[in-house]
Tab-separated table of N, CA and C in Angstrom:
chain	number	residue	atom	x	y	z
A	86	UNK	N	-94.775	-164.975	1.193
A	86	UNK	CA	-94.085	-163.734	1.255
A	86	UNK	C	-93.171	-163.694	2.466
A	87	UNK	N	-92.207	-163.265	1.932
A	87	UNK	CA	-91.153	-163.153	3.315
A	87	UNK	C	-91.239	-161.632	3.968
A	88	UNK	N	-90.733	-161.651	5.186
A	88	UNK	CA	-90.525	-160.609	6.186
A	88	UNK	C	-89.903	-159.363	4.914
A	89	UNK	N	-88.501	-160.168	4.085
A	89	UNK	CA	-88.028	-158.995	3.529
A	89	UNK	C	-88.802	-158.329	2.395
A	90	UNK	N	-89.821	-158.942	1.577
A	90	UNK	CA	-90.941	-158.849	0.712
A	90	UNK	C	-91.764	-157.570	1.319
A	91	UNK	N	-92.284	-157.728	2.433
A	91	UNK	CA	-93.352	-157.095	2.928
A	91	UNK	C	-92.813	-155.754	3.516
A	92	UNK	N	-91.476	-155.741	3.847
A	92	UNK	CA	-90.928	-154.668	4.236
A	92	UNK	C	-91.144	-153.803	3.071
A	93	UNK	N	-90.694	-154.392	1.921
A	93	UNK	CA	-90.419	-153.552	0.405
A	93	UNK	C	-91.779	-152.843	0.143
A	94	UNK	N	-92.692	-153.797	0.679
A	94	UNK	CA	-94.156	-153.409	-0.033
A	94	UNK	C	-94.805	-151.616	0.632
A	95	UNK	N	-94.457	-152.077	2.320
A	95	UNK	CA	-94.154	-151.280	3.172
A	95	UNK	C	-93.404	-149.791	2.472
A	96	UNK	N	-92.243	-150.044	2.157
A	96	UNK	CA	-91.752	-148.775	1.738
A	96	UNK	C	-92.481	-148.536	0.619
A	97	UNK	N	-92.399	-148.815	-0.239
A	97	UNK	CA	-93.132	-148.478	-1.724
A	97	UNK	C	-94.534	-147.715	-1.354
A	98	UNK	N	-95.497	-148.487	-0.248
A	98	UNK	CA	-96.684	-147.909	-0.193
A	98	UNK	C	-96.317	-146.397	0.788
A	99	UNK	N	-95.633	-146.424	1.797
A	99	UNK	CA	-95.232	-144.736	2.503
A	99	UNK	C	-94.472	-143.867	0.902
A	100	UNK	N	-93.374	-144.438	0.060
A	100	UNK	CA	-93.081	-143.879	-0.780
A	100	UNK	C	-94.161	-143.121	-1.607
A	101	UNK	N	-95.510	-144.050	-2.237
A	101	UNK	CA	-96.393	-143.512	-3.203
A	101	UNK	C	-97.179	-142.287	-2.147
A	102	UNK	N	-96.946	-142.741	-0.904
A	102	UNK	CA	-97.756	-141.578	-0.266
A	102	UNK	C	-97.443	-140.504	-0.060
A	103	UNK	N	-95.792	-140.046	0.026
A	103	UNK	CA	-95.109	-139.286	0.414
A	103	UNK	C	-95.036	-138.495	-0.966
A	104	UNK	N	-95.259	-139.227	-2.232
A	104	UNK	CA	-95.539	-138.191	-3.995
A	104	UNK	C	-96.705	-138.207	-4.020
A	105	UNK	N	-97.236	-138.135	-3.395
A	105	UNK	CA	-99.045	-137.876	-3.507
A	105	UNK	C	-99.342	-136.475	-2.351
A	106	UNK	N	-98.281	-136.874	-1.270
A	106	UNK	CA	-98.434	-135.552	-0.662
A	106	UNK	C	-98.001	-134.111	-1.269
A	107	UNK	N	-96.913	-134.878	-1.667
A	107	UNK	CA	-95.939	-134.184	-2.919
A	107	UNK	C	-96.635	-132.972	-3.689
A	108	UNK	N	-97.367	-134.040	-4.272
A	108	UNK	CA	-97.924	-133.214	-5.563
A	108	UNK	C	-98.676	-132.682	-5.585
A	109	UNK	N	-99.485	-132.737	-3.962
A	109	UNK	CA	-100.763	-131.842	-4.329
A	109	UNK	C	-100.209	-130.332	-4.162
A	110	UNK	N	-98.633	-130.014	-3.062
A	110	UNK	CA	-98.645	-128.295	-3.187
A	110	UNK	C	-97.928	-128.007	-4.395
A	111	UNK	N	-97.313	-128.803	-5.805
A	111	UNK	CA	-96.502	-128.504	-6.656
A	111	UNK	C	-97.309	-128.560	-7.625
A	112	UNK	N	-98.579	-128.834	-7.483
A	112	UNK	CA	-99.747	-129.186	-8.657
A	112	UNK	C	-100.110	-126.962	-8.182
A	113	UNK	N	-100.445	-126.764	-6.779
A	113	UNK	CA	-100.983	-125.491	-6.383
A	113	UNK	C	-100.085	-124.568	-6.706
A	114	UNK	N	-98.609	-124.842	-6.750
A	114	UNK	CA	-97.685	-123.938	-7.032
A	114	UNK	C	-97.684	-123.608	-8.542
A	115	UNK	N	-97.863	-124.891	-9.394
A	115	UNK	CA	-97.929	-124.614	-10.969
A	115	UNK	C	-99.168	-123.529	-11.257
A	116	UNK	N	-100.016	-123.689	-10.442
A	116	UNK	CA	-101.401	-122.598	-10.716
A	116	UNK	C	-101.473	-121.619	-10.948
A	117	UNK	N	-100.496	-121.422	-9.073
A	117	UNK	CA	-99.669	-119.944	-9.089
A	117	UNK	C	-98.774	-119.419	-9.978
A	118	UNK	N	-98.115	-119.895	-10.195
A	118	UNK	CA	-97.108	-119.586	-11.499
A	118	UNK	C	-98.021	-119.141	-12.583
A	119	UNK	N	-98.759	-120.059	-13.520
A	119	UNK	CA	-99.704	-119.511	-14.300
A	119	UNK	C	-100.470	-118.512	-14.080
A	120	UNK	N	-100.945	-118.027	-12.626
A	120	UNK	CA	-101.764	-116.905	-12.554
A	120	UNK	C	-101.333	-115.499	-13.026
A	121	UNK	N	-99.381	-116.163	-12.211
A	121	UNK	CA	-98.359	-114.524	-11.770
A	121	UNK	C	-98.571	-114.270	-13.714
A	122	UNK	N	-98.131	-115.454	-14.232
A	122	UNK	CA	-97.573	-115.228	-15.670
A	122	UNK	C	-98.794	-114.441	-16.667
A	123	UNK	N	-99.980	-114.790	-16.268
A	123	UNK	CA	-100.994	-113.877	-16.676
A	123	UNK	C	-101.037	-112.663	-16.283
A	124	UNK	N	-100.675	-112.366	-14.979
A	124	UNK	CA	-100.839	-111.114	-14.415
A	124	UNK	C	-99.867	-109.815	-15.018
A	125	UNK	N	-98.681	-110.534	-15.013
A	125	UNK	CA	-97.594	-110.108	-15.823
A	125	UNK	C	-97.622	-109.356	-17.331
A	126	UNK	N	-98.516	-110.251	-17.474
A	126	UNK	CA	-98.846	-110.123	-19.394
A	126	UNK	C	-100.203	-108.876	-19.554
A	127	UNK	N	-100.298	-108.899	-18.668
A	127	UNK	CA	-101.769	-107.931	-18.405
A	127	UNK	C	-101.383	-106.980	-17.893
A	128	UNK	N	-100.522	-106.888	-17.435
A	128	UNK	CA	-99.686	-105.549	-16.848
A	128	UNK	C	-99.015	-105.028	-17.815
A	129	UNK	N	-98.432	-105.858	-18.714
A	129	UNK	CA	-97.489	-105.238	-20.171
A	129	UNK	C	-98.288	-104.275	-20.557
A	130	UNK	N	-99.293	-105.580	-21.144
A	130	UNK	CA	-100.396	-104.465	-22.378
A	130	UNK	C	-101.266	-103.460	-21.921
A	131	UNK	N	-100.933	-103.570	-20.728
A	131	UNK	CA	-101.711	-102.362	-20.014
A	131	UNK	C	-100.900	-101.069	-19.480
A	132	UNK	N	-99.181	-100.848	-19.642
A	132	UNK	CA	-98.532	-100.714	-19.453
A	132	UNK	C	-98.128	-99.812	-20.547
A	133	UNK	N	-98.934	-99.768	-21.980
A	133	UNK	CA	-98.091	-99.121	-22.815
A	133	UNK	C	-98.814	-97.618	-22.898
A	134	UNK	N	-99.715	-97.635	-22.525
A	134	UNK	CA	-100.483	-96.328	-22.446
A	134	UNK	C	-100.179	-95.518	-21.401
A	135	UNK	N	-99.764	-96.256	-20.197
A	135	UNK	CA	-99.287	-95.477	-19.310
A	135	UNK	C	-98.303	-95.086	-19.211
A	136	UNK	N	-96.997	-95.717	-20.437
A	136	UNK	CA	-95.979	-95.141	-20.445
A	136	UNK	C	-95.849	-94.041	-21.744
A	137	UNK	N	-96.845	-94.347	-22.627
A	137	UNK	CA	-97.397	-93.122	-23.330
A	137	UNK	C	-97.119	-91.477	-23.186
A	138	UNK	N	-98.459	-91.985	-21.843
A	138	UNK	CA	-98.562	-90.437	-20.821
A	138	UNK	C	-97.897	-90.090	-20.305
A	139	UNK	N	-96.523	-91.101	-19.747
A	139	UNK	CA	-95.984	-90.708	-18.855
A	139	UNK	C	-94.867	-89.806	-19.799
A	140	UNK	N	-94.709	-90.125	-20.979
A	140	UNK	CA	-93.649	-89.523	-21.893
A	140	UNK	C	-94.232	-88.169	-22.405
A	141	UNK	N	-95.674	-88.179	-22.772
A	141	UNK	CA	-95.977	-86.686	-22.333
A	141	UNK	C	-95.793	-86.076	-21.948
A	142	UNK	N	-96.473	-86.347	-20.655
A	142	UNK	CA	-95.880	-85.157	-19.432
A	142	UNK	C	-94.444	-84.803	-19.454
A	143	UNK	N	-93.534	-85.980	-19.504
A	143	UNK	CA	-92.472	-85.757	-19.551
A	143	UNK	C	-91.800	-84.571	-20.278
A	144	UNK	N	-92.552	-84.450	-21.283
A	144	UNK	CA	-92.384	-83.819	-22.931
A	144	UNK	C	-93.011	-82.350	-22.328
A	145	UNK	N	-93.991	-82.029	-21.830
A	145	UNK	CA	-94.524	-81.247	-21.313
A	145	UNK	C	-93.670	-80.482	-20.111
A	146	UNK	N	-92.804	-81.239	-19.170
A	146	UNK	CA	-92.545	-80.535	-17.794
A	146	UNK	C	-91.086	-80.151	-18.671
A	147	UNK	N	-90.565	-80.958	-19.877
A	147	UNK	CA	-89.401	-80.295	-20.332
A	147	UNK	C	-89.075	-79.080	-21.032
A	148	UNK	N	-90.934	-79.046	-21.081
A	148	UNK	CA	-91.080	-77.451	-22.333
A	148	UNK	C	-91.108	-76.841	-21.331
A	149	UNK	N	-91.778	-76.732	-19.893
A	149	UNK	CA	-91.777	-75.400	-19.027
A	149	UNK	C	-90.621	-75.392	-18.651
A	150	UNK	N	-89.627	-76.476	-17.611
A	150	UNK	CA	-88.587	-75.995	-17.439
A	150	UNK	C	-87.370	-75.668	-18.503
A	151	UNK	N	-87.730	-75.521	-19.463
A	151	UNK	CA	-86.707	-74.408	-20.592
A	151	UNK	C	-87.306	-73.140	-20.793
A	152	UNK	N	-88.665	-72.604	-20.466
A	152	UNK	CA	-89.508	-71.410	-20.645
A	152	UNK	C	-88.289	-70.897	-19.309
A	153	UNK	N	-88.629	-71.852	-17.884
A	153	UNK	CA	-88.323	-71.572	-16.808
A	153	UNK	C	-87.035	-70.626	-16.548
A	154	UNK	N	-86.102	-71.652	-17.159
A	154	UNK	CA	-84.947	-71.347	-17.450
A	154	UNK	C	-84.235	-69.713	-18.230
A	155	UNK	N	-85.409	-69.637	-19.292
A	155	UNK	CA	-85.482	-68.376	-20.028
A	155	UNK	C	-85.528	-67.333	-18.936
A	156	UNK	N	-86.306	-67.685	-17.943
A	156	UNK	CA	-86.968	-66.660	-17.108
A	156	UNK	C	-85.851	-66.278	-16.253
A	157	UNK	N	-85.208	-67.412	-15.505
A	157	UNK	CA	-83.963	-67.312	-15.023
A	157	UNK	C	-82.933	-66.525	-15.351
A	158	UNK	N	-82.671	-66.679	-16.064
A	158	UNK	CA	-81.646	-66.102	-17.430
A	158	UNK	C	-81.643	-64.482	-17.584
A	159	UNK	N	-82.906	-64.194	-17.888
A	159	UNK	CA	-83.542	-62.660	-17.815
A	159	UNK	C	-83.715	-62.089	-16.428
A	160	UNK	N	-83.743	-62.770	-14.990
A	160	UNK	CA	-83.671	-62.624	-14.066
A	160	UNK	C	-82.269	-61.495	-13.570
A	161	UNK	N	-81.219	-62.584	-14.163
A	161	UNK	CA	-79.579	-62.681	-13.789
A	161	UNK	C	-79.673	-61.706	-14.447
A	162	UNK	N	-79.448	-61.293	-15.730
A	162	UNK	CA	-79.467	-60.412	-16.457
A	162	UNK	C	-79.707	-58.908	-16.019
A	163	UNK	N	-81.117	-58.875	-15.194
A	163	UNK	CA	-81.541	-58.207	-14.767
A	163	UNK	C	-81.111	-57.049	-13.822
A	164	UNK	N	-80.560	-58.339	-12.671
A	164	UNK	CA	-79.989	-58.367	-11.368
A	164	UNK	C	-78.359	-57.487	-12.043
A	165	UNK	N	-77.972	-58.415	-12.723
A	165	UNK	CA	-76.939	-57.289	-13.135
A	165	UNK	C	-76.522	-55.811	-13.492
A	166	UNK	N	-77.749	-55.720	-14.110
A	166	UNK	CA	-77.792	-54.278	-14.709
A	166	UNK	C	-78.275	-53.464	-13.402
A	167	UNK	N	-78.772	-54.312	-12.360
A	167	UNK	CA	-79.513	-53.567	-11.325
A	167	UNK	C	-78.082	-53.045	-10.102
A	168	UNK	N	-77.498	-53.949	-10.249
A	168	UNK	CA	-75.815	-54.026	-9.483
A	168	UNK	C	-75.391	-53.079	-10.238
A	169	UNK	N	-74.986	-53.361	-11.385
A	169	UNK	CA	-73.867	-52.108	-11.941
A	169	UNK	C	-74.463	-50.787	-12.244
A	170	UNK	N	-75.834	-50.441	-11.912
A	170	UNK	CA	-76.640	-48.797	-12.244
A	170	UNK	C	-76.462	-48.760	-10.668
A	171	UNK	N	-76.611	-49.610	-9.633
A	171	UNK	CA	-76.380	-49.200	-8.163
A	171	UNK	C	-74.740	-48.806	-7.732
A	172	UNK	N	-73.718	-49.467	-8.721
A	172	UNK	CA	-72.792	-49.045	-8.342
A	172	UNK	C	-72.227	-47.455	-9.348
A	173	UNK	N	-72.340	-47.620	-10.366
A	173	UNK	CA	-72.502	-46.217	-11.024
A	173	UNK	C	-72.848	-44.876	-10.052
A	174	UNK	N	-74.041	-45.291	-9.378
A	174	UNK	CA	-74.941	-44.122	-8.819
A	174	UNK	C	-74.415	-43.988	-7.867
A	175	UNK	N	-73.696	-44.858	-6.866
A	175	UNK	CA	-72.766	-44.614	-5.607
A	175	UNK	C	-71.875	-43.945	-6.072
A	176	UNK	N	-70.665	-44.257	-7.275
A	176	UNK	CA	-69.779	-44.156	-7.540
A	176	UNK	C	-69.737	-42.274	-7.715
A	177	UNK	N	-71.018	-42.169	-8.738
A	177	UNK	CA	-71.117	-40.911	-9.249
A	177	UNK	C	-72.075	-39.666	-7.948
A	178	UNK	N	-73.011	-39.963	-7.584
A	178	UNK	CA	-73.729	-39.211	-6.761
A	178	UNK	C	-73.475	-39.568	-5.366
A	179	UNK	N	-72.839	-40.535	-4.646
A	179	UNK	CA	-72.859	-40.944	-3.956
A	179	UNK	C	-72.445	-40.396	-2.751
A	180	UNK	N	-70.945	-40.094	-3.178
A	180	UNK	CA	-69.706	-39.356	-2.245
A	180	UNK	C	-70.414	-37.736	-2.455
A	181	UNK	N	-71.071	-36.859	-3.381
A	181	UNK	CA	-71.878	-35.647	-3.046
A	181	UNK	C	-73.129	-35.767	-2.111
A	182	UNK	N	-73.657	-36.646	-2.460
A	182	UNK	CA	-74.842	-36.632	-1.668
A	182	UNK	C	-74.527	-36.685	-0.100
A	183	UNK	N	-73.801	-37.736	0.414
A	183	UNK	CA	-73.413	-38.031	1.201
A	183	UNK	C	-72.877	-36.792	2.099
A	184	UNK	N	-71.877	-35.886	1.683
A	184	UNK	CA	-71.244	-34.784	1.675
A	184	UNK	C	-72.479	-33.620	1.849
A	185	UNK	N	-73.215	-33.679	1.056
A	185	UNK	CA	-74.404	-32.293	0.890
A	185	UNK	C	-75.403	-32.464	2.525
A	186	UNK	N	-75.905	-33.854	2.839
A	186	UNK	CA	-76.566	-34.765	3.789
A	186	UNK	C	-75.768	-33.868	4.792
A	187	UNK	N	-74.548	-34.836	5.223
A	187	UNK	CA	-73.829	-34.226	6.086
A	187	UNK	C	-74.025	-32.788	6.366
A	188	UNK	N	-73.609	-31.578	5.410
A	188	UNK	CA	-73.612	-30.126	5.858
A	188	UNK	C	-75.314	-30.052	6.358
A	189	UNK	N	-76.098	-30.448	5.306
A	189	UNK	CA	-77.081	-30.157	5.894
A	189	UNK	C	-77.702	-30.572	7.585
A	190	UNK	N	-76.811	-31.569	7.752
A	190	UNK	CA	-77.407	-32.310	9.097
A	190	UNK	C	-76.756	-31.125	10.108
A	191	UNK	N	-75.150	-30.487	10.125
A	191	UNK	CA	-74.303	-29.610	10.537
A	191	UNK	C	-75.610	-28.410	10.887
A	192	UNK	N	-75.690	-27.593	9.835
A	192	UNK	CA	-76.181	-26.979	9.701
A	192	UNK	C	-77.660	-26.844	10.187
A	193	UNK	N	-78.415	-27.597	10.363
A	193	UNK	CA	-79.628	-28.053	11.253
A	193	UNK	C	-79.273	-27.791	12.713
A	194	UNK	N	-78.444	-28.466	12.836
A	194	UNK	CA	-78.000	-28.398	14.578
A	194	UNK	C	-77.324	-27.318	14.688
A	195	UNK	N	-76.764	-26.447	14.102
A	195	UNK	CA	-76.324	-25.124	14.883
A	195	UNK	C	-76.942	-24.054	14.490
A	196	UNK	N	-78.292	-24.347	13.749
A	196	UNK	CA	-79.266	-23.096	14.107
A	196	UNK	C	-80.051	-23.876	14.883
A	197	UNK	N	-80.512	-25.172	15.495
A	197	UNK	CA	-80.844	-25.115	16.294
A	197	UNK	C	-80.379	-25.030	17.625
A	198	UNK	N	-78.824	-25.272	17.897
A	198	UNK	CA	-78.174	-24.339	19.027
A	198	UNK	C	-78.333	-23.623	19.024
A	199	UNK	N	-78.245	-22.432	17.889
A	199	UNK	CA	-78.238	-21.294	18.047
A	199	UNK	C	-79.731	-20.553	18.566
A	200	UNK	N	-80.753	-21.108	18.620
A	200	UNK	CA	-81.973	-20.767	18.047
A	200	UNK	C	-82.101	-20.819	20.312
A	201	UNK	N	-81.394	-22.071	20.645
A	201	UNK	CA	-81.757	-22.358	21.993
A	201	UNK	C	-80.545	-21.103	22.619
A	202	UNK	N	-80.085	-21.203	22.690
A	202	UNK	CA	-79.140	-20.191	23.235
A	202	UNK	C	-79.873	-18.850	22.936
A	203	UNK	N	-80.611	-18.321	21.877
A	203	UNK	CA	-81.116	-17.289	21.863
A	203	UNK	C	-82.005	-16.916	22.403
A	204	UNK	N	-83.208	-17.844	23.008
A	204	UNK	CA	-84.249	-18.259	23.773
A	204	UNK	C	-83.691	-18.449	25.172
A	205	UNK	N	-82.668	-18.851	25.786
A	205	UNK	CA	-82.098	-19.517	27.115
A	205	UNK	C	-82.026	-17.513	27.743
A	206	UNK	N	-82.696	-17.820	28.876
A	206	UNK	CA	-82.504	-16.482	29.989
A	206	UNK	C	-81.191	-16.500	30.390
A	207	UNK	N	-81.214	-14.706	30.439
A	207	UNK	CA	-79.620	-14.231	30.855
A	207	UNK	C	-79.471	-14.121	32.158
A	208	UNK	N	-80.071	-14.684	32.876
A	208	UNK	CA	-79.645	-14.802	34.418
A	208	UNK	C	-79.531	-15.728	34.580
A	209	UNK	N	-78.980	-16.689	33.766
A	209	UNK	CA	-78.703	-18.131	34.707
A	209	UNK	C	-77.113	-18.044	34.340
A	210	UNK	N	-76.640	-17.382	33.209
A	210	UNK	CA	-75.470	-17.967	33.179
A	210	UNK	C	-74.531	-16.122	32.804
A	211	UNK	N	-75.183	-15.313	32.937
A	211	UNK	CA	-74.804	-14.175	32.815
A	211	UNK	C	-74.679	-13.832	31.227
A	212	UNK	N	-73.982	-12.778	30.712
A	212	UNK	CA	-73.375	-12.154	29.770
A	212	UNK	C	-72.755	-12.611	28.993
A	213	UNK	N	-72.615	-12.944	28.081
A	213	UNK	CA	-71.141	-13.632	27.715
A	213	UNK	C	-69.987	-12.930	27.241
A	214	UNK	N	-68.685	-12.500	27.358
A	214	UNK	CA	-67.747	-11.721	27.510
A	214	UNK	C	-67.275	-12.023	25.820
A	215	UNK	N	-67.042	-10.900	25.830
A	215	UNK	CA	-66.631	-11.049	23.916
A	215	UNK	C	-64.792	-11.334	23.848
A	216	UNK	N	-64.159	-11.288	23.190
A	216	UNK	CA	-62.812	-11.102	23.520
A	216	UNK	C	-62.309	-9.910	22.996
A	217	UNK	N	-61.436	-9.594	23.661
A	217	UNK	CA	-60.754	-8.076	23.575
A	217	UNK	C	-59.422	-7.935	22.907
């Protein structure tokens, strides 16, 4: 055997070692793969019931929020009629009441001036002179 023989043998034997190292994490990786691919498949069929329910509910939260909506609706409605009977009632009673309020408030205060002035002693400020 020559020097260049034994070199070859040399590589070939690091070569078979270097696919032996190889293969043991691509042998562990194929495992993995097979595990994910089970896991996957077990998640499907397990998957259809829960999307079942989930279309329920779905079906369910779409019936209240249209009840909801109703409610809304009759709300606005509401609110409106509550605006335009508030503006009616300004419109119509509003400017009297307001007006009647007023005299009456007038009228409060100058019998109660009057009431103090009738009560107030005539020696502090004398007589009061009538006009002539």
């Amino acid at each position: 055997m020559s020097p260049g023989q034994i070199a070859a043998l040399v590589a070939a034997g690091a070569f078979l070692l270097l696919v032996l190292l190889l293969a043991i994490p691509l042998i562990k990786l194929g495992r993995t793969l097979d595990e994910a691919t089970i896991a996957i498949r077990k998640a499907h069929v397990n998957s259809d019931p829960i999307f079942s329910g989930a279309n329920t509910t779905i079906t369910h939260v779409n019936t209240q929020l249209e009840r909801v909506d109703g409610i809304t609706a009759d709300a606005r409605a509401v609110t409106g009629n509550v605006s335009a009977l508030t503006s009616l009632f300004t419109a119509t009673l509003g400017g009297p009441l307001v007006k009647a309020a007023a005299l009456s408030w007038g009228l409060s205060k100058a019998v109660r001036a009057r009431r103090k002035a009738a009560d107030a002693p005539a020696g502090r400020h004398g007589r009061r002179r009538g006009r002539r």
